[in-house]
């Protein structure tokens, strides 16, 4: 059995190694992102982050897009009365107004006069990932310098990373120009810092960070831009961070997010979500590489240990399913706390290991059980077979010393019987006889050891424990005599010769187990007890009896039987005589 343990542990190791290599190779990354999206859950939002929405209603009230710069200038002057902590204007103004310099000057003066910081967007062109430092951009789309020269003005990059499946999940920690080297922090981080609020999540400039979305689209408080423009701003904007951006679908500033569920999220709201993440301390970092490898190998080894622990495949499978639920629950809890354990490779290692081990158990252990069932079903009762299958090691190659009762029966005058019948008739006669007699042995939970010519050998007390094995052997012998009487009545009616038998039963210690080679063996008993039972069967001719038992068998009988002492008998191979008895009736 030890080699099976080694194989099962090897399966766990190979699955873990394969899953780890797959992780390092970046396989199934798309599926991983999809599964992680399923773990995204709502989190508390900030009441000091507000989105001023350039929505359809505002477009209808104010006019066709793009608006004059004076519209935003007027909105800034209206917001000045509300004293926000900072304003992030997510509207690109990289070219001069079509209405002339007066329009640009109106916005420039409004930003310069604003009592709050104003952060404007920078959008990088094609990005290049460097070995160290921030991402490099081939080009930048920047706001006009006249808007950003004011002391309270600042710039933050608005670049977001959209994955191959079209979902926005990440943003660069910093983006630098390829030529100038000037680096821009994320739009949301810049406005948070300029507001005077301290971010609780530090952003590494040389990394691409995961966005921890707090809620689905529309969850962040929205105020229509037209309300600000018309001087109808709410009274509670003091100290708040305000994002101004497009939410109208026709302006096409929308992204699909893990929270979308069929609806898109405006770009300005995504940046507001990033600001929420920074201020709330939400983060989502992958489990460190070594710990992720340890997790994968644990997920593949635990099923192997459970299959070694549980003998029954169903029990092992059930335990592994429970472990799988526990593992996924642990992954979900860690994900909610900002640690992303790889779902595909962690759960995949567990699932693949469980299936491989179950398959190995089925095609090796279960095949062995099926072979045992086929091999023993004809020689033991269903109850005994069930006990054998519970622990197949009981019949492994080799033997163990057990206290058993051994049974021998033999047909009297078989030579004369064979001379009076044809070979075909003799075989048919014996088959009917053996069928009836074998059923009595099995009915008494005995083991049919073998047929030796016209003789039957059986035993009780192994492989399963049977405290009443002596009684069961005697009951089987008596049952055989009754069945033989019925069978002889059939033979008489058919004109066939009748059969008489002798039975010997002896109880004692014997070696029980599989005897033979690795390729072919028999489950049997050997020892002096077997020889004694065989000799007692032969004494029936001398004493004119049918069933003879030894003293050791009589002492183990608890029920009352009609027994007649026959005295002591010399048995070949024994120095001491055996006190023997006849079982009558």
mmCIF file of N, CA and C in Angstrom, residues 315-433:
data_model
loop_
_atom_site.group_PDB
_atom_site.id
_atom_site.type_symbol
_atom_site.label_atom_id
_atom_site.label_comp_id
_atom_site.label_asym_id
_atom_site.label_seq_id
_atom_site.Cartn_x
_atom_site.Cartn_y
_atom_site.Cartn_z
ATOM 1 N N UNK A 315 -15.837 9.310 0.534
ATOM 2 C CA UNK A 315 -15.492 10.116 1.712
ATOM 3 C C UNK A 315 -14.362 11.082 1.385
ATOM 4 N N UNK A 316 -13.351 10.595 0.654
ATOM 5 C CA UNK A 316 -12.229 11.460 0.272
ATOM 6 C C UNK A 316 -12.705 12.576 -0.651
ATOM 7 N N UNK A 317 -13.588 12.232 -1.591
ATOM 8 C CA UNK A 317 -14.108 13.240 -2.514
ATOM 9 C C UNK A 317 -14.939 14.279 -1.771
ATOM 10 N N UNK A 318 -15.771 13.821 -0.833
ATOM 11 C CA UNK A 318 -16.584 14.752 -0.048
ATOM 12 C C UNK A 318 -15.724 15.696 0.778
ATOM 13 N N UNK A 319 -14.667 15.146 1.396
ATOM 14 C CA UNK A 319 -13.765 15.988 2.187
ATOM 15 C C UNK A 319 -13.062 17.016 1.305
ATOM 16 N N UNK A 320 -12.691 16.605 0.097
ATOM 17 C CA UNK A 320 -12.021 17.537 -0.815
ATOM 18 C C UNK A 320 -12.955 18.618 -1.314
ATOM 19 N N UNK A 321 -14.204 18.265 -1.535
ATOM 20 C CA UNK A 321 -15.180 19.283 -1.942
ATOM 21 C C UNK A 321 -15.337 20.319 -0.830
ATOM 22 N N UNK A 322 -15.386 19.843 0.417
ATOM 23 C CA UNK A 322 -15.463 20.771 1.552
ATOM 24 C C UNK A 322 -14.231 21.676 1.597
ATOM 25 N N UNK A 323 -13.053 21.101 1.391
ATOM 26 C CA UNK A 323 -11.818 21.889 1.369
ATOM 27 C C UNK A 323 -11.866 22.911 0.236
ATOM 28 N N UNK A 324 -12.439 22.510 -0.905
ATOM 29 C CA UNK A 324 -12.554 23.436 -2.028
ATOM 30 C C UNK A 324 -13.408 24.642 -1.682
ATOM 31 N N UNK A 325 -14.535 24.406 -1.002
ATOM 32 C CA UNK A 325 -15.384 25.520 -0.579
ATOM 33 C C UNK A 325 -14.646 26.411 0.422
ATOM 34 N N UNK A 326 -13.920 25.782 1.346
ATOM 35 C CA UNK A 326 -13.164 26.555 2.334
ATOM 36 C C UNK A 326 -12.104 27.402 1.635
ATOM 37 N N UNK A 327 -11.422 26.802 0.649
ATOM 38 C CA UNK A 327 -10.392 27.543 -0.077
ATOM 39 C C UNK A 327 -10.992 28.738 -0.811
ATOM 40 N N UNK A 328 -12.098 28.494 -1.507
ATOM 41 C CA UNK A 328 -12.700 29.609 -2.247
ATOM 42 C C UNK A 328 -13.199 30.686 -1.283
ATOM 43 N N UNK A 329 -13.718 30.274 -0.132
ATOM 44 C CA UNK A 329 -14.122 31.257 0.869
ATOM 45 C C UNK A 329 -12.943 32.074 1.355
ATOM 46 N N UNK A 330 -11.797 31.397 1.559
ATOM 47 C CA UNK A 330 -10.586 32.109 1.967
ATOM 48 C C UNK A 330 -10.124 33.088 0.902
ATOM 49 N N UNK A 331 -10.207 32.669 -0.372
ATOM 50 C CA UNK A 331 -9.823 33.565 -1.471
ATOM 51 C C UNK A 331 -10.718 34.791 -1.494
ATOM 52 N N UNK A 332 -12.028 34.575 -1.291
ATOM 53 C CA UNK A 332 -12.971 35.701 -1.304
ATOM 54 C C UNK A 332 -12.702 36.660 -0.145
ATOM 55 N N UNK A 333 -12.417 36.113 1.024
ATOM 56 C CA UNK A 333 -12.140 36.970 2.193
ATOM 57 C C UNK A 333 -10.867 37.786 1.969
ATOM 58 N N UNK A 334 -9.815 37.123 1.488
ATOM 59 C CA UNK A 334 -8.564 37.836 1.238
ATOM 60 C C UNK A 334 -8.740 38.879 0.142
ATOM 61 N N UNK A 335 -9.529 38.554 -0.893
ATOM 62 C CA UNK A 335 -9.780 39.521 -1.967
ATOM 63 C C UNK A 335 -10.466 40.756 -1.404
ATOM 64 N N UNK A 336 -11.425 40.549 -0.524
ATOM 65 C CA UNK A 336 -12.134 41.683 0.071
ATOM 66 C C UNK A 336 -11.212 42.518 0.946
ATOM 67 N N UNK A 337 -10.147 41.896 1.454
ATOM 68 C CA UNK A 337 -9.184 42.619 2.289
ATOM 69 C C UNK A 337 -7.996 43.126 1.499
ATOM 70 N N UNK A 338 -8.062 43.023 0.167
ATOM 71 C CA UNK A 338 -7.040 43.635 -0.664
ATOM 72 C C UNK A 338 -5.912 42.733 -1.098
ATOM 73 N N UNK A 339 -6.059 41.419 -0.919
ATOM 74 C CA UNK A 339 -5.023 40.474 -1.354
ATOM 75 C C UNK A 339 -5.635 39.545 -2.392
ATOM 76 N N UNK A 340 -5.100 39.594 -3.593
ATOM 77 C CA UNK A 340 -5.653 38.796 -4.689
ATOM 78 C C UNK A 340 -4.883 37.489 -4.822
ATOM 79 N N UNK A 341 -5.489 36.408 -4.332
ATOM 80 C CA UNK A 341 -4.941 35.068 -4.546
ATOM 81 C C UNK A 341 -5.414 34.599 -5.918
ATOM 82 N N UNK A 342 -4.510 34.027 -6.690
ATOM 83 C CA UNK A 342 -4.878 33.600 -8.042
ATOM 84 C C UNK A 342 -5.938 32.516 -7.980
ATOM 85 N N UNK A 343 -7.132 32.842 -8.471
ATOM 86 C CA UNK A 343 -8.274 31.927 -8.372
ATOM 87 C C UNK A 343 -8.099 30.738 -9.307
ATOM 88 N N UNK A 344 -7.698 31.019 -10.544
ATOM 89 C CA UNK A 344 -7.617 29.954 -11.542
ATOM 90 C C UNK A 344 -6.607 28.894 -11.132
ATOM 91 N N UNK A 345 -5.409 29.315 -10.770
ATOM 92 C CA UNK A 345 -4.357 28.343 -10.499
ATOM 93 C C UNK A 345 -4.460 27.744 -9.098
ATOM 94 N N UNK A 346 -4.974 28.524 -8.135
ATOM 95 C CA UNK A 346 -5.184 27.958 -6.802
ATOM 96 C C UNK A 346 -6.316 26.954 -6.804
ATOM 97 N N UNK A 347 -7.490 27.385 -7.284
ATOM 98 C CA UNK A 347 -8.629 26.476 -7.343
ATOM 99 C C UNK A 347 -8.423 25.393 -8.394
ATOM 100 N N UNK A 348 -7.747 25.761 -9.489
ATOM 101 C CA UNK A 348 -7.480 24.763 -10.527
ATOM 102 C C UNK A 348 -6.580 23.649 -10.023
ATOM 103 N N UNK A 349 -5.567 23.997 -9.220
ATOM 104 C CA UNK A 349 -4.688 22.967 -8.655
ATOM 105 C C UNK A 349 -5.473 22.029 -7.757
ATOM 106 N N UNK A 350 -6.374 22.600 -6.957
ATOM 107 C CA UNK A 350 -7.211 21.756 -6.083
ATOM 108 C C UNK A 350 -8.126 20.857 -6.913
ATOM 109 N N UNK A 351 -8.810 21.443 -7.895
ATOM 110 C CA UNK A 351 -9.775 20.668 -8.684
ATOM 111 C C UNK A 351 -9.078 19.581 -9.497
ATOM 112 N N UNK A 352 -7.975 19.942 -10.156
ATOM 113 C CA UNK A 352 -7.275 18.968 -10.989
ATOM 114 C C UNK A 352 -6.666 17.866 -10.140
ATOM 115 N N UNK A 353 -6.106 18.227 -8.987
ATOM 116 C CA UNK A 353 -5.540 17.220 -8.093
ATOM 117 C C UNK A 353 -6.622 16.276 -7.592
ATOM 118 N N UNK A 354 -7.773 16.837 -7.209
ATOM 119 C CA UNK A 354 -8.878 16.000 -6.722
ATOM 120 C C UNK A 354 -9.359 15.045 -7.805
ATOM 121 N N UNK A 355 -9.547 15.548 -9.017
ATOM 122 C CA UNK A 355 -10.018 14.696 -10.113
ATOM 123 C C UNK A 355 -8.990 13.630 -10.469
ATOM 124 N N UNK A 356 -7.704 14.019 -10.513
ATOM 125 C CA UNK A 356 -6.665 13.055 -10.854
ATOM 126 C C UNK A 356 -6.561 11.960 -9.795
ATOM 127 N N UNK A 357 -6.650 12.351 -8.535
ATOM 128 C CA UNK A 357 -6.567 11.361 -7.454
ATOM 129 C C UNK A 357 -7.788 10.455 -7.441
ATOM 130 N N UNK A 358 -8.958 11.052 -7.702
ATOM 131 C CA UNK A 358 -10.167 10.234 -7.758
ATOM 132 C C UNK A 358 -10.078 9.247 -8.929
ATOM 133 N N UNK A 359 -9.555 9.736 -10.049
ATOM 134 C CA UNK A 359 -9.380 8.844 -11.196
ATOM 135 C C UNK A 359 -8.391 7.737 -10.902
ATOM 136 N N UNK A 360 -7.278 8.108 -10.233
ATOM 137 C CA UNK A 360 -6.302 7.071 -9.870
ATOM 138 C C UNK A 360 -6.918 6.062 -8.920
ATOM 139 N N UNK A 361 -7.650 6.562 -7.919
ATOM 140 C CA UNK A 361 -8.289 5.648 -6.966
ATOM 141 C C UNK A 361 -9.285 4.735 -7.692
ATOM 142 N N UNK A 362 -10.014 5.318 -8.629
ATOM 143 C CA UNK A 362 -11.026 4.527 -9.329
ATOM 144 C C UNK A 362 -10.378 3.466 -10.206
ATOM 145 N N UNK A 363 -9.361 3.886 -10.972
ATOM 146 C CA UNK A 363 -8.781 2.951 -11.933
ATOM 147 C C UNK A 363 -7.742 2.023 -11.320
ATOM 148 N N UNK A 364 -7.353 2.257 -10.080
ATOM 149 C CA UNK A 364 -6.424 1.325 -9.412
ATOM 150 C C UNK A 364 -7.092 0.662 -8.221
ATOM 151 N N UNK A 365 -7.364 1.475 -7.186
ATOM 152 C CA UNK A 365 -7.987 0.903 -5.991
ATOM 153 C C UNK A 365 -9.371 0.342 -6.263
ATOM 154 N N UNK A 366 -10.184 1.124 -6.979
ATOM 155 C CA UNK A 366 -11.537 0.647 -7.254
ATOM 156 C C UNK A 366 -11.509 -0.553 -8.195
ATOM 157 N N UNK A 367 -10.568 -0.557 -9.107
ATOM 158 C CA UNK A 367 -10.437 -1.723 -9.982
ATOM 159 C C UNK A 367 -10.058 -2.947 -9.151
ATOM 160 N N UNK A 368 -9.172 -2.732 -8.173
ATOM 161 C CA UNK A 368 -8.795 -3.838 -7.290
ATOM 162 C C UNK A 368 -10.000 -4.337 -6.508
ATOM 163 N N UNK A 369 -10.824 -3.397 -6.050
ATOM 164 C CA UNK A 369 -12.018 -3.809 -5.318
ATOM 165 C C UNK A 369 -12.975 -4.586 -6.216
ATOM 166 N N UNK A 370 -13.095 -4.132 -7.466
ATOM 167 C CA UNK A 370 -13.977 -4.863 -8.381
ATOM 168 C C UNK A 370 -13.444 -6.257 -8.648
ATOM 169 N N UNK A 371 -12.117 -6.364 -8.787
ATOM 170 C CA UNK A 371 -11.530 -7.685 -8.996
ATOM 171 C C UNK A 371 -11.741 -8.574 -7.775
ATOM 172 N N UNK A 372 -11.622 -7.978 -6.597
ATOM 173 C CA UNK A 372 -11.874 -8.748 -5.379
ATOM 174 C C UNK A 372 -13.325 -9.188 -5.300
ATOM 175 N N UNK A 373 -14.207 -8.261 -5.711
ATOM 176 C CA UNK A 373 -15.629 -8.609 -5.690
ATOM 177 C C UNK A 373 -15.903 -9.801 -6.610
ATOM 178 N N UNK A 374 -15.296 -9.743 -7.819
ATOM 179 C CA UNK A 374 -15.500 -10.855 -8.746
ATOM 180 C C UNK A 374 -14.866 -12.134 -8.216
ATOM 181 N N UNK A 375 -13.680 -11.971 -7.591
ATOM 182 C CA UNK A 375 -12.965 -13.161 -7.135
ATOM 183 C C UNK A 375 -13.611 -13.809 -5.924
ATOM 184 N N UNK A 376 -14.168 -12.999 -5.014
ATOM 185 C CA UNK A 376 -14.663 -13.538 -3.748
ATOM 186 C C UNK A 376 -16.176 -13.732 -3.718
ATOM 187 N N UNK A 377 -16.897 -13.133 -4.662
ATOM 188 C CA UNK A 377 -18.360 -13.217 -4.588
ATOM 189 C C UNK A 377 -18.862 -14.654 -4.663
ATOM 190 N N UNK A 378 -18.091 -15.537 -5.275
ATOM 191 C CA UNK A 378 -18.521 -16.930 -5.378
ATOM 192 C C UNK A 378 -18.105 -17.771 -4.180
ATOM 193 N N UNK A 379 -17.261 -17.205 -3.327
ATOM 194 C CA UNK A 379 -16.695 -18.004 -2.251
ATOM 195 C C UNK A 379 -17.078 -17.529 -0.868
ATOM 196 N N UNK A 380 -17.633 -16.300 -0.775
ATOM 197 C CA UNK A 380 -18.059 -15.801 0.535
ATOM 198 C C UNK A 380 -19.448 -15.191 0.392
ATOM 199 N N UNK A 381 -20.115 -15.002 1.519
ATOM 200 C CA UNK A 381 -21.437 -14.388 1.510
ATOM 201 C C UNK A 381 -21.317 -12.895 1.246
ATOM 202 N N UNK A 382 -22.446 -12.237 0.964
ATOM 203 C CA UNK A 382 -22.431 -10.804 0.699
ATOM 204 C C UNK A 382 -21.934 -10.017 1.906
ATOM 205 N N UNK A 383 -22.325 -10.447 3.109
ATOM 206 C CA UNK A 383 -21.897 -9.736 4.319
ATOM 207 C C UNK A 383 -20.387 -9.813 4.485
ATOM 208 N N UNK A 384 -19.825 -11.006 4.268
ATOM 209 C CA UNK A 384 -18.374 -11.159 4.395
ATOM 210 C C UNK A 384 -17.675 -10.369 3.292
ATOM 211 N N UNK A 385 -18.222 -10.406 2.080
ATOM 212 C CA UNK A 385 -17.625 -9.658 0.976
ATOM 213 C C UNK A 385 -17.611 -8.161 1.278
ATOM 214 N N UNK A 386 -18.689 -7.651 1.858
ATOM 215 C CA UNK A 386 -18.747 -6.230 2.208
ATOM 216 C C UNK A 386 -17.651 -5.874 3.198
ATOM 217 N N UNK A 387 -17.392 -6.737 4.153
ATOM 218 C CA UNK A 387 -16.331 -6.481 5.133
ATOM 219 C C UNK A 387 -14.963 -6.519 4.470
ATOM 220 N N UNK A 388 -14.779 -7.442 3.526
ATOM 221 C CA UNK A 388 -13.497 -7.515 2.823
ATOM 222 C C UNK A 388 -13.249 -6.237 2.045
ATOM 223 N N UNK A 389 -14.286 -5.752 1.353
ATOM 224 C CA UNK A 389 -14.126 -4.565 0.520
ATOM 225 C C UNK A 389 -13.894 -3.310 1.339
ATOM 226 N N UNK A 390 -14.332 -3.314 2.606
ATOM 227 C CA UNK A 390 -14.066 -2.159 3.466
ATOM 228 C C UNK A 390 -12.577 -1.992 3.713
ATOM 229 N N UNK A 391 -11.872 -3.119 3.805
ATOM 230 C CA UNK A 391 -10.436 -3.076 4.056
ATOM 231 C C UNK A 391 -9.760 -4.178 3.259
ATOM 232 N N UNK A 392 -9.441 -3.928 1.973
ATOM 233 C CA UNK A 392 -8.821 -4.957 1.139
ATOM 234 C C UNK A 392 -7.477 -5.425 1.659
ATOM 235 N N UNK A 393 -6.851 -4.658 2.565
ATOM 236 C CA UNK A 393 -5.546 -5.063 3.080
ATOM 237 C C UNK A 393 -5.621 -6.358 3.871
ATOM 238 N N UNK A 394 -6.837 -6.736 4.295
ATOM 239 C CA UNK A 394 -6.984 -7.983 5.051
ATOM 240 C C UNK A 394 -6.602 -9.200 4.223
ATOM 241 N N UNK A 395 -6.667 -9.074 2.889
ATOM 242 C CA UNK A 395 -6.370 -10.226 2.047
ATOM 243 C C UNK A 395 -5.149 -9.953 1.177
ATOM 244 N N UNK A 396 -4.258 -9.108 1.672
ATOM 245 C CA UNK A 396 -3.035 -8.845 0.943
ATOM 246 C C UNK A 396 -2.154 -10.082 0.967
ATOM 247 N N UNK A 397 -1.166 -10.122 0.033
ATOM 248 C CA UNK A 397 -0.272 -11.258 -0.039
ATOM 249 C C UNK A 397 0.461 -11.405 1.288
ATOM 250 N N UNK A 398 0.452 -12.643 1.820
ATOM 251 C CA UNK A 398 1.008 -12.899 3.135
ATOM 252 C C UNK A 398 -0.085 -13.439 4.037
ATOM 253 N N UNK A 399 0.228 -13.715 5.281
ATOM 254 C CA UNK A 399 -0.769 -14.289 6.166
ATOM 255 C C UNK A 399 -0.628 -13.788 7.585
ATOM 256 N N UNK A 400 -1.662 -14.094 8.373
ATOM 257 C CA UNK A 400 -1.676 -13.726 9.788
ATOM 258 C C UNK A 400 -2.255 -14.894 10.565
ATOM 259 N N UNK A 401 -1.817 -15.038 11.807
ATOM 260 C CA UNK A 401 -2.303 -16.145 12.644
ATOM 261 C C UNK A 401 -3.674 -15.778 13.209
ATOM 262 N N UNK A 402 -4.654 -16.649 12.974
ATOM 263 C CA UNK A 402 -6.020 -16.420 13.429
ATOM 264 C C UNK A 402 -6.576 -17.694 14.041
ATOM 265 N N UNK A 403 -7.540 -17.541 14.949
ATOM 266 C CA UNK A 403 -8.279 -18.682 15.483
ATOM 267 C C UNK A 403 -9.470 -18.918 14.567
ATOM 268 N N UNK A 404 -9.519 -20.066 13.929
ATOM 269 C CA UNK A 404 -10.529 -20.357 12.915
ATOM 270 C C UNK A 404 -11.116 -21.746 13.140
ATOM 271 N N UNK A 405 -12.198 -22.007 12.446
ATOM 272 C CA UNK A 405 -12.792 -23.347 12.390
ATOM 273 C C UNK A 405 -12.741 -23.806 10.939
ATOM 274 N N UNK A 406 -12.110 -24.964 10.721
ATOM 275 C CA UNK A 406 -11.906 -25.485 9.375
ATOM 276 C C UNK A 406 -12.863 -26.648 9.140
ATOM 277 N N UNK A 407 -13.377 -26.708 7.936
ATOM 278 C CA UNK A 407 -14.422 -27.669 7.555
ATOM 279 C C UNK A 407 -13.964 -28.445 6.316
ATOM 280 N N UNK A 408 -14.127 -29.810 6.377
ATOM 281 C CA UNK A 408 -13.902 -30.644 5.195
ATOM 282 C C UNK A 408 -15.100 -31.557 5.011
ATOM 283 N N UNK A 409 -15.549 -31.700 3.750
ATOM 284 C CA UNK A 409 -16.566 -32.712 3.442
ATOM 285 C C UNK A 409 -16.101 -33.515 2.237
ATOM 286 N N UNK A 410 -16.550 -34.783 2.188
ATOM 287 C CA UNK A 410 -16.099 -35.669 1.119
ATOM 288 C C UNK A 410 -17.229 -36.627 0.763
ATOM 289 N N UNK A 411 -17.355 -36.974 -0.510
ATOM 290 C CA UNK A 411 -18.376 -37.926 -0.949
ATOM 291 C C UNK A 411 -17.874 -39.344 -0.688
ATOM 292 N N UNK A 412 -18.714 -40.167 -0.035
ATOM 293 C CA UNK A 412 -18.370 -41.549 0.236
ATOM 294 C C UNK A 412 -18.572 -42.389 -1.034
ATOM 295 N N UNK A 413 -17.610 -43.250 -1.326
ATOM 296 C CA UNK A 413 -17.728 -44.138 -2.476
ATOM 297 C C UNK A 413 -17.711 -43.408 -3.799
ATOM 298 N N UNK A 414 -16.924 -42.359 -3.890
ATOM 299 C CA UNK A 414 -16.915 -41.574 -5.121
ATOM 300 C C UNK A 414 -16.350 -42.371 -6.285
ATOM 301 N N UNK A 415 -15.364 -43.217 -6.005
ATOM 302 C CA UNK A 415 -14.771 -44.005 -7.093
ATOM 303 C C UNK A 415 -15.814 -44.927 -7.717
ATOM 304 N N UNK A 416 -16.584 -45.599 -6.850
ATOM 305 C CA UNK A 416 -17.625 -46.489 -7.363
ATOM 306 C C UNK A 416 -18.693 -45.693 -8.102
ATOM 307 N N UNK A 417 -19.012 -44.492 -7.594
ATOM 308 C CA UNK A 417 -20.013 -43.648 -8.238
ATOM 309 C C UNK A 417 -19.564 -43.246 -9.638
ATOM 310 N N UNK A 418 -18.301 -42.917 -9.768
ATOM 311 C CA UNK A 418 -17.793 -42.499 -11.074
ATOM 312 C C UNK A 418 -17.754 -43.645 -12.062
ATOM 313 N N UNK A 419 -17.612 -44.865 -11.547
ATOM 314 C CA UNK A 419 -17.600 -46.019 -12.444
ATOM 315 C C UNK A 419 -18.985 -46.346 -12.970
ATOM 316 N N UNK A 420 -20.049 -45.988 -12.204
ATOM 317 C CA UNK A 420 -21.408 -46.328 -12.595
ATOM 318 C C UNK A 420 -22.063 -45.269 -13.473
ATOM 319 N N UNK A 421 -21.404 -44.106 -13.633
ATOM 320 C CA UNK A 421 -21.996 -43.017 -14.430
ATOM 321 C C UNK A 421 -21.018 -42.565 -15.502
ATOM 322 N N UNK A 422 -21.565 -42.016 -16.552
ATOM 323 C CA UNK A 422 -20.718 -41.463 -17.618
ATOM 324 C C UNK A 422 -20.078 -40.168 -17.126
ATOM 325 N N UNK A 423 -18.965 -39.750 -17.752
ATOM 326 C CA UNK A 423 -18.313 -38.501 -17.334
ATOM 327 C C UNK A 423 -19.255 -37.293 -17.368
ATOM 328 N N UNK A 424 -20.083 -37.172 -18.420
ATOM 329 C CA UNK A 424 -21.001 -36.030 -18.515
ATOM 330 C C UNK A 424 -22.023 -36.057 -17.388
ATOM 331 N N UNK A 425 -22.555 -37.257 -17.109
ATOM 332 C CA UNK A 425 -23.541 -37.386 -16.035
ATOM 333 C C UNK A 425 -22.898 -37.096 -14.685
ATOM 334 N N UNK A 426 -21.637 -37.544 -14.514
ATOM 335 C CA UNK A 426 -20.937 -37.329 -13.245
ATOM 336 C C UNK A 426 -20.706 -35.838 -12.994
ATOM 337 N N UNK A 427 -20.301 -35.112 -14.035
ATOM 338 C CA UNK A 427 -20.068 -33.674 -13.887
ATOM 339 C C UNK A 427 -21.373 -32.951 -13.547
ATOM 340 N N UNK A 428 -22.463 -33.314 -14.224
ATOM 341 C CA UNK A 428 -23.753 -32.688 -13.945
ATOM 342 C C UNK A 428 -24.199 -32.988 -12.524
ATOM 343 N N UNK A 429 -23.945 -34.222 -12.067
ATOM 344 C CA UNK A 429 -24.321 -34.613 -10.707
ATOM 345 C C UNK A 429 -23.530 -33.799 -9.682
ATOM 346 N N UNK A 430 -22.219 -33.705 -9.925
ATOM 347 C CA UNK A 430 -21.364 -32.966 -8.983
ATOM 348 C C UNK A 430 -21.726 -31.473 -8.958
ATOM 349 N N UNK A 431 -22.049 -30.926 -10.105
ATOM 350 C CA UNK A 431 -22.404 -29.500 -10.142
ATOM 351 C C UNK A 431 -23.640 -29.222 -9.301
ATOM 352 N N UNK A 432 -24.626 -30.086 -9.397
ATOM 353 C CA UNK A 432 -25.838 -29.915 -8.584
ATOM 354 C C UNK A 432 -25.507 -30.067 -7.100
ATOM 355 N N UNK A 433 -24.664 -31.050 -6.794
ATOM 356 C CA UNK A 433 -24.271 -31.291 -5.403
ATOM 357 C C UNK A 433 -23.501 -30.101 -4.835
#
